[in-house]
Short mmCIF file of C-alpha atoms in Angstrom, two decimals:
data_model
loop_
_atom_site.label_atom_id
_atom_site.label_comp_id
_atom_site.label_asym_id
_atom_site.label_seq_id
_atom_site.Cartn_x
_atom_site.Cartn_y
_atom_site.Cartn_z
CA MET Y 170 -11.55 -24.26 -21.19
CA GLU Y 171 -13.17 -21.91 -18.76
CA LYS Y 172 -15.32 -19.15 -20.58
CA THR Y 173 -16.56 -15.92 -20.28
CA ASP Y 174 -17.43 -12.70 -21.95
CA VAL Y 175 -14.85 -10.50 -19.37
CA VAL Y 176 -12.34 -11.53 -18.02
CA ILE Y 177 -10.71 -7.90 -16.28
CA LEU Y 178 -7.51 -8.69 -15.14
CA GLY Y 179 -6.96 -6.43 -11.51
CA ALA Y 180 -9.06 -6.68 -8.24
CA GLY Y 181 -8.70 -2.80 -7.47
CA ALA Y 182 -10.11 0.22 -7.24
CA ALA Y 183 -10.62 0.34 -11.61
CA GLY Y 184 -10.78 -3.47 -12.11
CA MET Y 185 -13.55 -3.91 -9.89
CA PHE Y 186 -15.68 -0.76 -10.92
CA CYS Y 187 -15.64 -2.28 -14.44
CA ALA Y 188 -16.34 -5.65 -13.54
CA ILE Y 189 -19.35 -4.51 -11.28
CA GLU Y 190 -20.49 -2.22 -14.40
CA ALA Y 191 -20.14 -4.98 -17.14
CA GLY Y 192 -22.06 -7.32 -14.76
CA ARG Y 193 -24.66 -5.31 -14.76
CA ARG Y 194 -25.28 -4.95 -18.45
CA GLY Y 195 -25.40 -8.74 -17.88
CA ARG Y 196 -22.50 -9.60 -18.94
CA ARG Y 197 -20.53 -12.92 -17.99
CA VAL Y 198 -17.04 -11.04 -15.72
CA LEU Y 199 -14.03 -12.96 -14.43
CA VAL Y 200 -12.00 -10.85 -12.35
CA ILE Y 201 -8.23 -12.27 -11.83
CA ASP Y 202 -6.40 -10.96 -9.01
CA HIS Y 203 -2.77 -12.43 -7.79
CA ALA Y 204 -3.47 -11.11 -4.52
CA ARG Y 205 -5.10 -12.84 -1.57
CA ALA Y 206 -7.92 -9.85 -0.71
CA PRO Y 207 -9.65 -7.27 -3.51
CA GLY Y 208 -8.97 -3.72 -3.18
CA GLU Y 209 -5.53 -3.63 -1.40
CA LYS Y 210 -4.85 0.08 -2.43
CA ILE Y 211 -8.24 0.93 -1.53
CA ARG Y 212 -7.79 -0.57 2.24
CA ILE Y 213 -4.51 1.40 2.91
CA SER Y 214 -5.11 4.92 1.36
CA GLY Y 215 -5.43 8.10 3.09
CA GLY Y 216 -4.27 6.62 6.17
CA GLY Y 217 -6.87 3.41 6.55
CA ARG Y 218 -9.63 6.24 5.29
CA CYS Y 219 -9.69 6.26 1.41
CA ASN Y 220 -8.92 9.73 -0.25
CA PHE Y 221 -10.94 8.45 -2.62
CA THR Y 222 -11.94 11.42 -4.55
CA ASN Y 223 -11.67 15.08 -5.34
CA LEU Y 224 -14.32 18.16 -5.45
CA GLY Y 225 -11.56 19.80 -7.80
CA ILE Y 226 -11.30 17.33 -10.45
CA ALA Y 227 -10.19 18.81 -13.97
CA PRO Y 228 -7.75 17.93 -16.61
CA ASP Y 229 -4.60 20.18 -15.59
CA ARG Y 230 -4.49 18.24 -12.42
CA PHE Y 231 -3.73 15.11 -14.78
CA LEU Y 232 -0.18 13.99 -16.05
CA SER Y 233 -0.13 12.70 -19.57
CA ARG Y 234 1.62 13.18 -22.67
CA ASN Y 235 -1.91 14.01 -23.59
CA PRO Y 236 -3.91 15.31 -20.89
CA ARG Y 237 -7.28 16.23 -21.99
CA PHE Y 238 -7.72 12.42 -23.31
CA ALA Y 239 -9.10 11.42 -19.80
CA LEU Y 240 -11.25 13.82 -20.12
CA SER Y 241 -13.70 11.98 -21.59
CA ALA Y 242 -14.37 9.27 -18.80
CA LEU Y 243 -14.46 12.04 -15.80
CA LYS Y 244 -17.12 14.16 -17.55
CA ARG Y 245 -19.54 11.14 -18.19
CA PHE Y 246 -18.79 9.67 -14.53
CA THR Y 247 -17.80 12.40 -11.80
CA GLN Y 248 -16.43 12.96 -8.68
CA TRP Y 249 -20.60 13.72 -7.71
CA ASP Y 250 -21.13 10.04 -9.07
CA PHE Y 251 -19.00 8.33 -7.01
CA ILE Y 252 -20.48 10.47 -3.94
CA ALA Y 253 -23.89 9.99 -5.51
CA ARG Y 254 -22.92 5.66 -4.88
CA LEU Y 255 -20.99 6.24 -1.36
CA ASP Y 256 -24.15 8.24 0.07
CA ALA Y 257 -27.02 5.61 -0.91
CA GLU Y 258 -24.71 2.60 0.44
CA GLY Y 259 -24.54 4.77 3.87
CA ILE Y 260 -21.01 5.24 3.79
CA ALA Y 261 -20.26 8.93 5.77
CA TRP Y 262 -17.14 10.86 5.06
CA HIS Y 263 -15.92 13.92 5.44
CA GLU Y 264 -13.68 17.14 3.24
CA LYS Y 265 -9.93 17.79 4.45
CA THR Y 266 -7.93 20.37 2.89
CA LEU Y 267 -8.26 21.41 -0.50
CA GLY Y 268 -11.15 19.21 -1.89
CA GLN Y 269 -10.26 16.01 -0.59
CA LEU Y 270 -12.75 13.70 0.61
CA PHE Y 271 -12.16 10.57 2.49
CA CYS Y 272 -14.54 8.52 4.87
CA ASP Y 273 -15.10 8.96 8.37
CA GLY Y 274 -15.10 5.16 9.02
CA SER Y 275 -12.29 2.66 7.55
CA ALA Y 276 -11.75 2.11 4.04
CA THR Y 277 -12.70 -1.02 4.10
CA GLN Y 278 -15.98 -0.18 3.74
CA ILE Y 279 -16.09 0.66 0.03
CA VAL Y 280 -13.78 -2.45 -0.49
CA ASP Y 281 -16.40 -3.63 0.91
CA MET Y 282 -19.57 -2.21 -1.17
CA LEU Y 283 -17.63 -2.90 -4.40
CA VAL Y 284 -17.23 -6.64 -3.53
CA ARG Y 285 -20.79 -7.58 -2.28
CA GLN Y 286 -21.72 -5.32 -5.56
CA MET Y 287 -19.55 -7.57 -8.13
CA ARG Y 288 -21.40 -10.12 -6.28
CA GLU Y 289 -24.82 -8.60 -7.43
CA ALA Y 290 -23.88 -8.37 -10.49
CA GLY Y 291 -22.86 -12.16 -11.20
CA VAL Y 292 -19.14 -10.97 -10.89
CA THR Y 293 -17.12 -14.14 -10.51
CA LEU Y 294 -14.01 -13.34 -8.11
CA TRP Y 295 -10.70 -15.19 -8.34
CA LEU Y 296 -8.00 -14.15 -6.17
CA SER Y 297 -4.49 -15.76 -5.14
CA THR Y 298 -4.72 -16.23 -9.00
CA GLU Y 299 -1.47 -15.49 -11.05
CA PRO Y 300 -2.57 -14.10 -14.72
CA GLY Y 301 -0.16 -14.94 -17.56
CA GLU Y 302 0.15 -14.86 -21.35
CA VAL Y 303 -2.76 -13.01 -23.21
CA ARG Y 304 -3.29 -13.87 -26.63
CA ARG Y 305 -5.39 -13.77 -29.45
CA ASP Y 306 -8.21 -16.41 -30.17
CA GLY Y 307 -10.27 -15.66 -33.49
CA GLY Y 308 -12.78 -13.34 -32.95
CA GLY Y 309 -11.65 -13.06 -28.53
CA PHE Y 310 -8.61 -13.69 -26.39
CA VAL Y 311 -7.27 -16.29 -24.04
CA VAL Y 312 -5.68 -15.74 -21.03
CA ASP Y 313 -3.31 -18.48 -19.14
CA THR Y 314 -3.85 -18.15 -15.75
CA SER Y 315 -2.47 -20.55 -12.37
CA ARG Y 316 -5.87 -22.14 -12.86
CA GLY Y 317 -6.28 -22.74 -16.85
CA ALA Y 318 -6.76 -20.81 -19.33
CA VAL Y 319 -10.16 -18.70 -19.42
CA SER Y 320 -11.60 -17.27 -23.20
CA ALA Y 321 -13.03 -14.53 -23.31
CA ALA Y 322 -14.58 -12.01 -26.00
CA SER Y 323 -13.48 -8.84 -24.61
CA VAL Y 324 -10.16 -8.27 -22.07
CA VAL Y 325 -9.51 -5.45 -19.33
CA VAL Y 326 -5.65 -5.14 -18.01
CA ALA Y 327 -6.32 -3.25 -15.11
CA THR Y 328 -3.61 -4.10 -13.12
CA GLY Y 329 -2.00 -1.13 -12.18
CA GLY Y 330 1.37 0.24 -12.38
CA LYS Y 331 4.73 -0.44 -10.24
CA SER Y 332 4.26 1.44 -7.57
CA ILE Y 333 4.24 -0.56 -3.92
CA PRO Y 334 6.17 -3.64 -5.64
CA LYS Y 335 5.54 -5.40 -1.69
CA MET Y 336 2.02 -5.33 -2.76
CA GLY Y 337 2.79 -7.21 -5.52
CA ALA Y 338 2.92 -4.25 -7.55
CA SER Y 339 4.54 -5.23 -11.38
CA GLY Y 340 4.92 -4.10 -14.85
CA TYR Y 341 2.34 -6.88 -15.56
CA GLY Y 342 -0.04 -4.37 -17.72
CA TYR Y 343 2.50 -2.87 -19.48
CA ARG Y 344 4.28 -6.37 -21.00
CA VAL Y 345 0.53 -6.88 -21.92
CA ALA Y 346 0.29 -4.47 -23.87
CA GLU Y 347 3.64 -4.58 -25.42
CA SER Y 348 2.75 -7.87 -26.16
CA PHE Y 349 0.09 -6.38 -28.81
CA GLY Y 350 2.19 -3.91 -30.58
CA LEU Y 351 1.14 -1.22 -27.92
CA PRO Y 352 3.59 1.56 -26.88
CA VAL Y 353 4.47 2.03 -23.48
CA VAL Y 354 5.22 6.00 -22.43
CA GLU Y 355 8.38 5.84 -19.97
CA THR Y 356 7.43 4.89 -16.76
CA ARG Y 357 8.97 6.52 -13.41
CA PRO Y 358 7.99 6.24 -9.53
CA GLY Y 359 5.05 9.57 -9.15
CA LEU Y 360 4.20 11.24 -5.80
CA VAL Y 361 7.39 9.91 -3.96
CA PRO Y 362 9.77 11.77 -1.88
CA LEU Y 363 12.93 13.40 -2.70
CA THR Y 364 16.52 12.20 -1.67
CA PHE Y 365 19.69 13.81 -1.94
CA ALA Y 366 23.55 13.24 -2.32
CA THR Y 367 24.82 12.36 1.40
CA GLN Y 368 26.90 15.93 1.38
CA GLU Y 369 23.41 17.50 1.09
CA LEU Y 370 21.59 15.61 2.82
CA ASP Y 371 24.27 15.29 6.19
CA LEU Y 372 23.89 19.15 6.28
CA LEU Y 373 20.05 18.29 6.14
CA LYS Y 374 19.78 15.73 8.70
CA PRO Y 375 19.23 17.75 11.60
CA LEU Y 376 15.64 18.97 10.60
CA ALA Y 377 14.37 15.38 10.08
CA GLY Y 378 11.06 15.66 11.76
CA ILE Y 379 10.75 19.44 10.92
CA ALA Y 380 7.41 19.91 8.59
CA VAL Y 381 6.66 23.30 7.27
CA PRO Y 382 4.59 25.07 4.98
CA ALA Y 383 6.34 26.28 2.31
CA ARG Y 384 5.64 27.10 -1.82
CA VAL Y 385 7.50 24.17 -3.77
CA SER Y 386 8.74 24.20 -7.66
CA ALA Y 387 9.83 22.78 -9.88
CA GLY Y 388 9.72 21.32 -13.69
CA GLY Y 389 7.32 24.50 -14.73
CA ALA Y 390 4.72 23.90 -11.68
CA ALA Y 391 4.35 24.47 -7.90
CA PHE Y 392 2.59 23.85 -4.76
CA ASP Y 393 1.75 25.29 -1.93
CA GLU Y 394 1.23 22.67 0.76
CA ALA Y 395 3.60 21.05 3.74
CA VAL Y 396 7.10 19.81 2.99
CA LEU Y 397 8.52 17.49 5.93
CA PHE Y 398 12.60 17.07 6.29
CA THR Y 399 13.29 13.30 6.99
CA HIS Y 400 16.33 11.58 7.27
CA ARG Y 401 16.27 10.74 3.94
CA GLY Y 402 15.26 14.12 2.87
CA LEU Y 403 11.97 15.88 2.01
CA SER Y 404 8.83 14.11 1.98
CA GLY Y 405 5.34 16.10 2.63
CA PRO Y 406 2.60 16.58 0.32
CA ALA Y 407 3.83 19.93 -1.24
CA ILE Y 408 7.26 17.42 -2.41
CA LEU Y 409 5.24 14.63 -3.52
CA GLN Y 410 3.14 16.82 -5.59
CA ILE Y 411 6.16 18.33 -7.47
CA SER Y 412 7.72 14.94 -7.41
CA SER Y 413 4.95 13.80 -10.28
CA TYR Y 414 7.03 17.25 -12.40
CA TRP Y 415 10.55 17.00 -11.04
CA ARG Y 416 13.50 15.28 -13.58
CA GLU Y 417 16.75 14.24 -12.54
CA GLY Y 418 19.00 17.27 -12.85
CA MET Y 419 16.81 19.66 -11.92
CA PRO Y 420 16.61 21.93 -8.77
CA VAL Y 421 13.66 21.96 -6.49
CA THR Y 422 12.96 25.29 -4.65
CA LEU Y 423 11.25 26.11 -2.15
CA ARG Y 424 9.82 29.46 -0.62
CA LEU Y 425 9.24 29.79 2.53
CA ALA Y 426 8.23 33.15 3.07
CA GLN Y 427 7.86 35.81 0.72
CA GLY Y 428 11.96 37.60 0.90
CA SER Y 429 9.91 40.80 1.00
CA GLU Y 430 8.48 40.50 3.91
CA VAL Y 431 11.60 38.47 5.88
CA LEU Y 432 13.41 41.72 4.92
CA GLN Y 433 10.93 43.97 6.28
CA MET Y 434 11.05 42.03 9.64
CA LEU Y 435 14.84 41.60 10.23
CA ARG Y 436 15.77 45.05 9.35
CA ARG Y 437 12.79 46.01 12.05
CA GLY Y 438 14.22 43.16 13.59
CA ARG Y 439 17.79 45.39 14.05
CA ASP Y 440 16.60 48.38 15.03
CA GLU Y 441 14.30 46.85 17.84
CA GLN Y 442 16.13 43.48 18.60
CA ALA Y 443 19.65 44.55 17.89
CA ARG Y 444 21.35 41.95 20.44
CA SER Y 445 19.33 39.44 19.39
CA ALA Y 446 20.22 36.33 17.66
CA VAL Y 447 18.84 36.49 14.11
CA ARG Y 448 17.53 33.09 14.48
CA THR Y 449 15.43 33.87 17.05
CA VAL Y 450 13.88 36.44 15.08
CA LEU Y 451 13.14 33.87 12.25
CA ALA Y 452 11.66 31.82 14.92
CA GLN Y 453 8.90 34.09 14.90
CA ILE Y 454 8.01 32.33 11.54
CA LEU Y 455 9.58 29.68 11.26
CA PRO Y 456 10.68 26.36 13.70
CA GLU Y 457 13.76 27.37 15.78
CA ARG Y 458 16.27 24.87 14.26
CA LEU Y 459 15.01 25.91 10.60
CA ALA Y 460 15.60 29.83 11.68
CA ARG Y 461 18.93 27.91 13.15
CA HIS Y 462 19.67 25.91 9.49
CA LEU Y 463 19.10 28.94 7.46
CA GLU Y 464 21.06 31.01 9.21
CA GLY Y 465 23.95 28.87 8.73
CA ARG Y 466 23.56 28.34 5.29
CA ALA Y 467 23.44 32.48 5.02
CA GLY Y 468 26.88 32.33 6.81
CA ILE Y 469 26.29 34.55 9.03
CA GLU Y 470 27.66 35.09 12.56
CA GLY Y 471 26.78 37.42 15.60
CA PRO Y 472 23.84 39.27 16.73
CA LEU Y 473 21.46 41.07 14.36
CA GLY Y 474 22.35 44.36 15.20
CA ALA Y 475 25.92 43.28 13.62
CA GLN Y 476 24.25 41.96 10.12
CA SER Y 477 24.89 44.85 7.22
CA ASN Y 478 21.65 45.43 4.40
CA ALA Y 479 23.69 42.83 1.76
CA THR Y 480 23.73 40.10 4.65
CA LEU Y 481 20.20 40.65 5.70
CA ASP Y 482 19.41 40.15 1.67
CA ARG Y 483 21.09 36.80 1.63
CA LEU Y 484 19.22 35.11 3.50
CA ALA Y 485 15.72 37.18 2.96
CA SER Y 486 16.21 35.24 -0.18
CA LEU Y 487 17.61 32.34 0.81
CA ILE Y 488 13.99 31.56 2.75
CA GLY Y 489 12.03 33.28 -0.39
CA ALA Y 490 14.07 30.98 -2.85
CA TRP Y 491 15.99 28.61 -1.08
CA GLU Y 492 17.20 26.00 -4.13
CA LEU Y 493 18.26 22.30 -3.50
CA ARG Y 494 19.22 19.98 -5.83
CA PRO Y 495 17.76 16.25 -4.77
CA VAL Y 496 19.50 13.36 -6.74
CA GLY Y 497 17.08 10.65 -7.31
CA THR Y 498 13.48 9.63 -5.08
CA GLU Y 499 12.68 6.86 -2.86
CA GLY Y 500 11.73 4.82 -6.19
CA TYR Y 501 8.76 2.55 -6.74
CA ARG Y 502 9.09 1.28 -2.97
CA THR Y 503 7.17 4.54 -1.70
CA ALA Y 504 5.94 6.38 -4.94
CA GLU Y 505 1.80 6.13 -4.44
CA VAL Y 506 1.55 6.13 -8.16
CA THR Y 507 3.43 5.29 -11.63
CA LEU Y 508 3.97 7.95 -14.21
CA GLY Y 509 3.70 7.02 -18.00
CA GLY Y 510 2.10 3.42 -18.82
CA VAL Y 511 0.05 3.04 -22.03
CA ASP Y 512 0.40 5.22 -24.60
CA ASN Y 513 -3.11 6.56 -25.02
CA ASP Y 514 -2.80 8.24 -28.17
CA HIS Y 515 -2.98 4.46 -29.06
CA LEU Y 516 -6.58 4.03 -27.10
CA ASP Y 517 -9.79 5.51 -27.69
CA ALA Y 518 -10.83 8.03 -24.68
CA ARG Y 519 -14.29 7.06 -24.92
CA THR Y 520 -14.05 3.21 -24.29
CA LEU Y 521 -10.53 2.23 -23.20
CA GLN Y 522 -10.06 -0.07 -26.14
CA ALA Y 523 -6.94 -0.24 -27.70
CA ARG Y 524 -7.45 1.36 -31.07
CA SER Y 525 -6.08 -1.55 -33.13
CA ILE Y 526 -7.31 -4.08 -30.61
CA PRO Y 527 -11.27 -4.93 -30.65
CA GLY Y 528 -11.62 -5.89 -27.51
CA LEU Y 529 -8.63 -4.87 -25.42
CA HIS Y 530 -8.83 -2.20 -22.73
CA PHE Y 531 -6.17 -0.86 -20.13
CA ILE Y 532 -7.92 1.48 -17.49
CA GLY Y 533 -6.53 2.97 -14.63
CA GLU Y 534 -3.01 3.44 -13.48
CA ALA Y 535 -2.07 1.19 -16.83
CA VAL Y 536 -2.93 4.02 -18.85
CA ASP Y 537 -0.34 7.00 -19.63
CA VAL Y 538 -2.86 9.60 -16.57
CA THR Y 539 -1.61 10.14 -13.27
CA GLY Y 540 -3.29 12.71 -11.01
CA TRP Y 541 -2.14 14.69 -8.58
CA LEU Y 542 -2.17 13.76 -4.71
CA GLY Y 543 -5.15 14.16 -3.08
CA GLY Y 544 -7.75 11.64 -4.79
CA TYR Y 545 -7.95 12.37 -8.66
CA ASN Y 546 -6.36 8.92 -8.91
CA PHE Y 547 -8.96 7.20 -7.16
CA GLN Y 548 -11.52 9.22 -9.60
CA TRP Y 549 -9.79 8.34 -12.31
CA ALA Y 550 -9.86 4.83 -11.47
CA TRP Y 551 -13.63 5.16 -10.56
CA SER Y 552 -14.22 7.27 -14.46
CA SER Y 553 -11.83 5.10 -16.49
CA GLY Y 554 -13.44 1.48 -15.02
CA TRP Y 555 -16.86 3.17 -15.70
CA ALA Y 556 -16.41 3.88 -19.37
CA ALA Y 557 -15.13 0.62 -20.39
CA GLY Y 558 -17.51 -1.24 -18.10
CA GLN Y 559 -20.37 0.62 -20.41
CA VAL Y 560 -18.97 -1.21 -23.71
CA VAL Y 561 -17.20 -4.66 -22.48
#
């Protein structure tokens, strides 16, 4: 039987970062992953440039039953710490909107950095290796794999969540937790497009391809970013963000512009452009196809000059608070993350170790910590991986 100090299950961002930290402490580390290559989510993220962190890291930008759980790791290994590591490697980066940081070049630069640093730290990497049962063995653990069993003093579960199953994502990490009696907070797709019932979708399909800035709100949260109309429903950054707060049965409200400002514009247009179609005036602030659609939704016929105050009020209110009712999401197939995970009430915030099972740690997306869109989930991976790597 293979023997080592630490087995890390998962060669993603959190797992590799944890391995580097533990290896640098002189620990014998084995990283196991079923995939043929490490860091596949890193490689495809950010359009291939990896949105590796965000300048605005704060606990209120993470969803969890206990959002403050993430604070310990995030404070001890910050976005600035990870940026310093990229700078030391000569990996150039740039800031986009809302504090999002991306590589100037390819995301493979980060994967290559992590793999090389693992090698330099003496970490062993087993790819194309299926992990199996994890069980107690005296004071340590035995991990069954397709290469045979491995004995270790510590096990770190860094297998992520269920999002993007075509890359091999599964609920394996949750099954490991439950096999040791650790509860798992309900999991569901996060940062995912929203879908609609056939009747509503048929109305929205003519808008497919339109992107527009909006304030989107649901479930007590609101985001000001782009909304994209698609053949399946709604997507775009604002929709992905709100999807983490939306639950079945909730409406989603789009504010395409301030209703009071729209009303002023329409009334002024009624005086100055009485013969114009309402959509023609709306097209000053909205795409023409969207303006036409909203004109129809408000039941407006005839030129602007023929519209009553009540009609214009109704249209302005629609633009200022357009309520739509999704029936679901596109699911794990396109979800960027998995909400929920191993219940962090049963984990030590400083070490990510299961309180009742010394030596067993859960990090990254496997834990009930989910960040906003924009580099937050990668920072949680770096921070939680670093925290566990200091103690395993």
